[in-house]
Amino acid sequence: MKERLKTAVDEAISAGASYADARYVSGKLQSVSMRNGKTEIVMENEDRGFGIRVLAKGAWGFASTCKEDKKSIKKCVKDAVKIAKASSKVKKENVNIGSARPVDAKYRTHIKKEPFDVPIEKKIEILLEAHQKMKDFEKVNLTEGEINLWKQTTDFLSSEGSFIEQEIYHTGGGVYATAQEGMEVQVRSYPAALGGDYRAAGFEFIEELDLAGNAAKLADEAEKLLKAPQCPHGETDLILTGSQLALQVHESCGHPIELDRVLGMEASYAGTSFLTPEKQGNFKYGSEVVNITADATLEGGLGSFGYDHEGIPAQRTEIVKKGIFMDYLTSRETASKFGRESNASMRADGWNRIPLIRMTNINLEPGDWELEEIIKDTSDGIIMENTRSWSIDEKRINFQFGTEVAYKIKDGSIEGLLRNPTYTGITPEFWGSCDAVADKKTWRLWGIPGCGKGEPMQVMHVGHGASAARFKNTTVGVGKWKD
Amino acid sequence: MLGEKKIKKILEKALLSSSADQTEVLIILFDSKLSRFANSVIHQNMAEYNAIFFTRAAIGKKVGASSSSGFDMERMKKTVWRACENARQQKENPDFFGFPHPAPFHKISSVDEETAKLSPEKMASLIKIITDKADSAGATASGAFWVQFQEMAVMNSNGIFCYFPSTSVSITTVITRGEYTGYSEDSARAVRNVDFEAVADEAIEASASLNHIAEIEPGEYTIVAEEYAIATMLEHLSSMSFTATSVEEGKSFLAGNWGKKVVGENISIWDDGFDARGFVLPFDFEGIPKKRVNFIRDGKAVGVVYDHYYASKEGKTSTGHAVPPNPEYNEPLPMNIFMNSGDSSLEDMIRSTERGLLIKRFDYIREVHPLKTMITGMTRDGVFLIEKGEKVARVKNLRFTQSIADALSCVEKISLGRKLVMGRENYANVPSSLVVPKLKIGSFNFTGKTTF
């Protein structure tokens, strides 16, 4: 494939491109899902093809094809250059991507157990065992579970002389119980909502999750939630745990630090950002206990890799340091606008998409408190767990989240369940109210396999490390709830 | 374009390679171009040539699925083989009653030749209409211009073969004037039916500040919501409530209320794949002809969509709403949604409003509680204060937390005109659409505000 990529890139340069990079990507997905004890989906997808990105006359063009013969790839290259030249008819200045050191490298996710070699019967058995543990709860009308595996191989070659081969595995899953009575429906999920939890790992991660071992607890709590008191409206101290906190970091930090958003390049769809360039290095994003990093070098993260899809090596960047906003996620083009080098945040979700600035692993660094200490220190508050709904404005300022469950805290003890919990806030005020972050003991690198961005839509796998954190005087219980 | 005959031969070969008792093959070939622009510059410009091939194989009551890209025969046969292997390793599903049998359907082609051959240069020149108008207005333009030529075909071992070629065009734009933004979009099957000048003008008008910015507090307001806002709301309502799955799972507010009033009697909502005012789709991804399905008629709960699997479970007939086999959305879904029109106009709605908000569109809607049809989201790209029947000021964007059913129970006026809005969801690149009016809603609950 290296030779074919080189031929394509050389042809692009001959056709008038000043820069070209080509990717051949081969992806495999296996999905096993269970619903009420029946395995409704056992599916595999294999997707492969060729894509080439070029700069010609100072503008970008991209073309891709599922056909791998020489003639089709040649046509694809010609199309990319033609498209770039058409783009140049509506431009104000030439695109500048700076320079990059050529790299010849390989990268592979470290796995212990090849997930695609594990028989499907074994995966079905795990999910059916979970169903058995949930099915006898009277009010639980829906049990679900899923195991998903991805493997993606990318060969990247650029006109600057880079050639990189990467093989990445992502594995994960979850189980869910839905209870219903009258006009009330409640869901509990393990290990997280929205598809479960995922890791850059092999099948050993599924075994560690112990989906069946945690299933009964879900069903029990989903039933109990049906009769729990409605989360009241008001201002209170709010503790967010693990996967919910991970999504909060994703929405209110991960997205606004994407420099393409800041520069208006996503204005037509996902939106822009409140973290405008003059804020870098001086804006109070959060309190002093808030430290956030972007780190594509972390083992096991969905946002971990060897090189991004511009051939830049994975790295760690300080995003927020003691509450002050420090840096962005960048690409070669966007970093060049500030006289800097890219920090390797460009990824495409397949051969048929251009790379965009995507989150890597965006982590709330652990703090000094034990979670139990935070709870004990809270005289009147609520602890919320597992995302149920999420929404944020296009600049990433006003947000509202709903969770599966909340627990009332009174005088340092957990008192009881609350149903339909929601909370809302304004990003810098919210993070400014953070006064306690839990330590490494409860810190976990969560995997979110469904981050959407771009037109056409790209779905990226990203990681977020988080433990738990407390936020003072947060508005909870949003909306009019009729019983 | 490969054409019906060639595609039929390809699918026949793939089908014959199966060792299963029953097999289904589905192929979607497309030539898709998308030019994105931001700050009045084309900054991303892409073309994709692809074929997505799906197959399901049934061995007794054990069903496996597989998919792949490309249409070389070796790859397709391997995909069929994989589906058979997945079926072999599956457990029996007692609710599986086989793949569907052929039903007559009306052959349609929705191909516009000019659109199918649209060049990158021509696409750039059409975008320039919008960017030039934005420049003249002292604004910048962002947006996306999408053009696709597609062939879709389904075949199964029970004798089904359906083929449908189509072209699709969509333009969206956000105009930015200082702090203020305005939105517009247009979609059609043929590029000549898209008015780029009108799209630019509408978004530029919506980006106006009116030289008066009003600070308003969250609370309940009368709203005049344009078609983009209504379309987004209805898309969420349909996935929450209008499917056989949502009824079975106890999540649909229609369930248990058949024939009863669930929203205002001036509201009717349905799905119709054959109505040419939407993006026509004559059959679903199992090859079953689309049927019109009334979800709500004159305010009363009537029905939901089915695919063959869910219909068979309940002893019913599929309504032709299967989607491609996919772990993410394994349920029947509406793709051609319509709401009734009324007799009002935007001017009439504004004139009749003592105090309220004119809203261009909603953004980032998420479902807070499906059975209560409660959603949360933001306004975006054009919110104006109406006082004493006039648009008087620009307003900063607001967050709402609102039950859709409650909102549809207090609709005071419905516009005569309706607009075709492209759906946010597409299934294997096959677009969905909504045809909806503007609505004046008596009470809408805003629970927060943002700083812009």
XYZ file of N, CA and C in Angstrom, chain A residues 57-185:
387
model
N -3.382 25.846 -5.326
C -3.748 27.273 -5.431
C -4.178 27.809 -4.066
N -3.529 27.330 -3.022
C -3.752 27.871 -1.683
C -5.029 27.446 -1.009
N -5.698 26.410 -1.531
C -6.961 25.973 -0.927
C -7.018 24.451 -0.871
N -7.927 23.954 -0.011
C -8.031 22.520 0.228
C -8.994 21.838 -0.735
N -8.624 20.581 -1.088
C -9.546 19.695 -1.781
C -9.364 18.304 -1.211
N -10.434 17.523 -1.223
C -10.360 16.150 -0.700
C -11.257 15.262 -1.550
N -10.755 14.097 -1.891
C -11.600 13.125 -2.597
C -11.289 11.743 -2.054
N -12.300 10.867 -2.104
C -12.123 9.530 -1.555
C -12.889 8.524 -2.405
N -12.430 7.279 -2.376
C -13.097 6.242 -3.147
C -12.986 4.898 -2.453
N -14.039 4.086 -2.613
C -14.018 2.729 -2.063
C -13.350 1.777 -3.052
N -13.072 2.253 -4.267
C -12.474 1.381 -5.287
C -10.951 1.472 -5.187
N -10.277 0.347 -5.191
C -8.846 0.314 -4.907
C -7.968 0.109 -6.135
N -8.575 0.034 -7.325
C -7.761 -0.173 -8.517
C -7.031 1.130 -8.876
N -5.988 0.990 -9.671
C -5.117 2.145 -10.000
C -5.904 3.252 -10.688
N -6.783 2.843 -11.615
C -7.526 3.839 -12.415
C -8.408 4.691 -11.500
N -9.081 4.013 -10.537
C -9.992 4.739 -9.648
C -9.226 5.669 -8.725
N -8.078 5.228 -8.256
C -7.285 6.076 -7.355
C -6.754 7.283 -8.135
N -6.351 7.056 -9.375
C -5.855 8.151 -10.216
C -6.966 9.203 -10.405
N -8.176 8.734 -10.675
C -9.311 9.644 -10.862
C -9.563 10.422 -9.562
N -9.456 9.704 -8.465
C -9.676 10.317 -7.149
C -8.669 11.442 -6.918
N -7.423 11.198 -7.269
C -6.385 12.224 -7.100
C -6.699 13.445 -7.958
N -7.077 13.186 -9.184
C -7.429 14.296 -10.119
C -8.591 15.101 -9.574
N -9.592 14.379 -9.043
C -10.777 15.056 -8.476
C -10.367 15.949 -7.308
N -9.483 15.443 -6.454
C -9.071 16.223 -5.274
C -8.419 17.534 -5.705
N -7.556 17.458 -6.712
C -6.867 18.676 -7.177
C -7.872 19.629 -7.827
N -8.799 19.067 -8.599
C -9.845 19.887 -9.250
C -10.678 20.601 -8.189
N -11.019 19.865 -7.121
C -11.837 20.437 -6.046
C -11.067 21.557 -5.348
N -9.776 21.335 -5.104
C -8.966 22.372 -4.452
C -8.931 23.636 -5.306
N -8.776 23.453 -6.591
C -8.721 24.629 -7.483
C -10.072 25.350 -7.492
N -11.150 24.594 -7.383
C -12.476 25.223 -7.305
C -12.608 25.992 -5.993
N -12.107 25.404 -4.890
C -12.153 26.090 -3.582
C -11.434 27.426 -3.658
N -10.359 27.478 -4.458
C -9.537 28.701 -4.507
C -10.306 29.866 -5.112
N -11.452 29.590 -5.739
C -12.273 30.671 -6.315
C -13.012 31.434 -5.213
N -13.114 30.822 -4.019
C -13.791 31.491 -2.895
C -12.842 31.434 -1.704
N -11.799 32.238 -1.787
C -10.839 32.280 -0.674
C -10.395 33.725 -0.502
N -9.792 33.988 0.682
C -9.289 35.350 0.917
C -7.758 35.342 1.001
N -7.206 34.243 1.494
C -5.740 34.122 1.570
C -5.377 32.653 1.410
N -4.126 32.401 1.129
C -3.697 31.012 0.971
C -3.643 30.298 2.313
N -4.001 29.027 2.305
C -3.867 28.202 3.510
C -2.384 27.991 3.792
N -2.022 28.170 5.061
C -0.633 27.954 5.478
C -0.619 26.828 6.512
N 0.156 25.772 6.254
C 0.195 24.669 7.225
C 1.548 24.575 7.919
N 2.380 25.571 7.752
C 3.686 25.531 8.417
C 4.491 24.347 7.904
N 5.423 23.884 8.713
C 6.223 22.734 8.278
C 6.136 21.641 9.330
N 6.452 20.413 8.920
C 6.421 19.290 9.867
C 7.581 18.355 9.553
N 8.151 17.806 10.602
C 9.273 16.874 10.428
C 8.739 15.562 9.861
N 9.319 15.056 8.757
C 8.829 13.776 8.227
C 9.125 12.641 9.203
N 8.202 11.692 9.224
C 8.261 10.600 10.201
C 8.050 9.278 9.475
N 8.793 8.259 9.880
C 8.556 6.903 9.393
C 8.335 6.056 10.637
N 7.102 5.631 10.883
C 6.825 5.034 12.191
C 5.662 4.061 12.130
N 5.564 3.259 13.194
C 4.444 2.333 13.378
C 3.924 2.493 14.796
N 2.622 2.220 14.956
C 2.020 2.273 16.289
C 0.933 1.228 16.356
N 0.823 0.579 17.520
C -0.236 -0.410 17.689
C -0.752 -0.334 19.123
N -2.054 -0.405 19.292
C -2.642 -0.482 20.634
C -2.113 -1.738 21.317
N -1.777 -1.583 22.591
C -1.346 -2.750 23.347
C -2.578 -3.516 23.816
N -2.713 -4.765 23.354
C -3.851 -5.570 23.814
C -3.336 -6.888 24.378
N -4.139 -7.453 25.314
C -3.754 -8.754 25.888
C -4.518 -9.884 25.186
N -5.812 -9.607 24.889
C -6.630 -10.663 24.281
C -7.250 -10.131 22.995
N -6.923 -10.739 21.865
C -7.476 -10.300 20.584
C -9.007 -10.407 20.640
N -9.716 -9.289 20.608
C -11.168 -9.330 20.840
C -11.946 -10.027 19.726
N -11.438 -9.949 18.483
C -12.170 -10.559 17.377
C -12.011 -12.082 17.357
N -11.048 -12.609 18.134
C -10.880 -14.062 18.207
C -11.794 -14.693 19.243
N -12.354 -13.864 20.124
C -13.251 -14.412 21.141
C -14.556 -14.796 20.441
N -15.008 -16.050 20.603
C -16.208 -16.464 19.869
C -17.418 -15.603 20.203
N -18.257 -15.427 19.229
C -19.483 -14.648 19.420
C -20.353 -15.281 20.497
N -20.322 -16.621 20.558
C -21.132 -17.298 21.588
C -20.745 -16.823 22.991
N -19.475 -16.550 23.180
C -18.993 -16.104 24.496
C -19.570 -14.724 24.811
N -19.575 -13.863 23.809
C -20.097 -12.506 24.006
C -21.604 -12.548 24.296
N -22.293 -13.416 23.555
C -23.737 -13.569 23.779
C -23.983 -14.073 25.196
N -23.182 -15.025 25.604
C -23.325 -15.622 26.950
C -23.211 -14.557 28.037
N -22.252 -13.651 27.893
C -22.056 -12.576 28.884
C -23.313 -11.714 28.971
N -23.863 -11.347 27.808
C -25.033 -10.459 27.799
C -26.271 -11.177 28.319
N -26.415 -12.453 27.983
C -27.598 -13.187 28.450
C -27.524 -13.422 29.958
N -26.308 -13.590 30.445
C -26.154 -13.741 31.903
C -26.604 -12.459 32.603
N -26.261 -11.335 32.038
C -26.687 -10.046 32.612
C -28.209 -9.943 32.590
N -28.806 -10.378 31.495
C -30.271 -10.336 31.389
C -30.911 -11.181 32.493
N -30.347 -12.361 32.732
C -30.895 -13.257 33.759
C -30.930 -12.557 35.116
N -29.927 -11.724 35.380
C -29.844 -11.056 36.690
C -30.838 -9.889 36.803
N -31.386 -9.452 35.666
C -32.258 -8.268 35.686
C -33.727 -8.618 35.462
N -33.973 -9.759 34.836
C -35.305 -10.004 34.272
C -36.403 -10.193 35.307
N -36.046 -10.613 36.509
C -37.095 -10.956 37.467
C -37.573 -9.774 38.303
N -37.055 -8.607 38.038
C -37.555 -7.423 38.743
C -38.863 -7.025 38.067
N -39.912 -6.956 38.841
C -41.289 -6.861 38.323
C -41.525 -5.675 37.402
N -40.961 -4.544 37.786
C -41.264 -3.330 37.032
C -40.263 -3.089 35.890
N -39.258 -3.943 35.794
C -38.273 -3.777 34.711
C -38.849 -4.395 33.448
N -39.185 -3.540 32.469
C -39.800 -4.058 31.248
C -38.802 -4.159 30.091
N -37.591 -3.689 30.332
C -36.614 -3.717 29.247
C -35.228 -3.921 29.823
N -34.572 -5.006 29.375
C -33.159 -5.207 29.721
C -32.374 -5.154 28.415
N -31.243 -4.504 28.453
C -30.430 -4.368 27.237
C -28.961 -4.537 27.575
N -28.210 -4.897 26.563
C -26.767 -4.990 26.751
C -26.081 -4.977 25.400
N -24.838 -4.583 25.400
C -24.101 -4.549 24.141
C -22.616 -4.718 24.396
N -21.958 -5.339 23.406
C -20.497 -5.411 23.379
C -20.089 -4.980 21.976
N -19.200 -4.005 21.910
C -18.751 -3.463 20.622
C -17.239 -3.489 20.530
N -16.753 -3.904 19.390
C -15.301 -3.950 19.154
C -14.992 -3.180 17.875
N -13.919 -2.415 17.913
C -13.437 -1.732 16.699
C -11.957 -2.037 16.494
N -11.581 -2.139 15.242
C -10.150 -2.176 14.914
C -9.982 -1.324 13.666
N -9.048 -0.384 13.715
C -8.838 0.475 12.554
C -7.352 0.514 12.225
N -7.039 0.236 10.956
C -5.657 0.280 10.477
C -5.542 1.446 9.502
N -4.602 2.338 9.753
C -4.433 3.517 8.893
C -3.002 3.574 8.374
N -2.876 3.644 7.065
C -1.573 3.931 6.451
C -1.635 5.365 5.959
N -0.689 6.190 6.406
C -0.663 7.621 6.072
C 0.647 7.947 5.371
N 0.561 8.696 4.262
C 1.776 9.109 3.560
C 1.590 10.549 3.089
N 2.626 11.366 3.304
C 2.509 12.778 2.903
C 3.585 13.148 1.892
N 3.356 14.238 1.204
C 4.318 14.716 0.207
C 5.574 15.262 0.877
N 5.549 15.377 2.214
C 6.738 15.842 2.943
C 7.630 14.674 3.334
N 7.164 13.436 3.021
C 8.012 12.276 3.268
C 7.633 11.428 4.464
N 6.499 11.726 5.113
C 6.076 10.880 6.242
C 5.366 9.629 5.751
N 5.635 8.513 6.443
C 4.855 7.299 6.230
C 4.623 6.664 7.593
N 3.359 6.522 7.963
C 3.011 6.037 9.300
C 1.952 4.948 9.178
N 2.192 3.831 9.885
C 1.208 2.746 9.927
C 0.715 2.616 11.362
N -0.587 2.659 11.551
C -1.138 2.555 12.907
C -2.263 1.522 12.926
N -2.323 0.766 14.022
C -3.384 -0.221 14.214
C -3.970 0.017 15.601
N -5.235 0.378 15.637
C -5.853 0.788 16.907
C -7.074 -0.077 17.195
N -7.140 -0.536 18.454
C -8.277 -1.330 18.927
C -9.052 -0.531 19.963
N -10.394 -0.580 19.873
C -11.243 -0.050 20.940
C -12.282 -1.113 21.284
N -12.459 -1.347 22.572
C -13.340 -2.420 23.039
C -14.191 -1.909 24.179
N -15.451 -2.330 24.249
C -16.262 -1.914 25.389
C -17.685 -2.387 25.296
N -18.484 -1.952 26.258
C -19.886 -2.328 26.274
C -20.575 -1.844 27.518
N -21.825 -2.284 27.666
C -22.603 -1.874 28.830
C -23.876 -2.679 28.933
N -24.519 -2.575 30.091
C -25.832 -3.198 30.306
C -26.765 -2.152 30.906
N -28.058 -2.292 30.625
C -29.029 -1.264 31.015
C -30.344 -1.912 31.436
N -30.971 -1.305 32.458
C -32.283 -1.774 32.904
C -33.245 -0.597 32.855
N -34.410 -0.809 32.231
C -35.446 0.230 32.173
C -36.665 -0.273 32.926
N -37.127 0.550 33.866
C -38.341 0.214 34.623
C -39.427 1.216 34.268
N -40.656 0.737 34.263
C -41.753 1.652 33.917
C -42.968 1.385 34.774
N -43.609 2.488 35.185
C -44.883 2.366 35.895
C -45.678 3.637 35.636
N -46.873 3.502 35.080
C -47.684 4.681 34.754
C -46.926 5.589 33.805
N -46.820 6.855 34.194
C -46.148 7.839 33.342
C -44.675 8.006 33.693
N -44.131 7.062 34.434
C -42.732 7.185 34.834
C -41.897 6.074 34.210
N -40.765 6.470 33.656
C -39.804 5.518 33.082
C -38.449 5.863 33.657
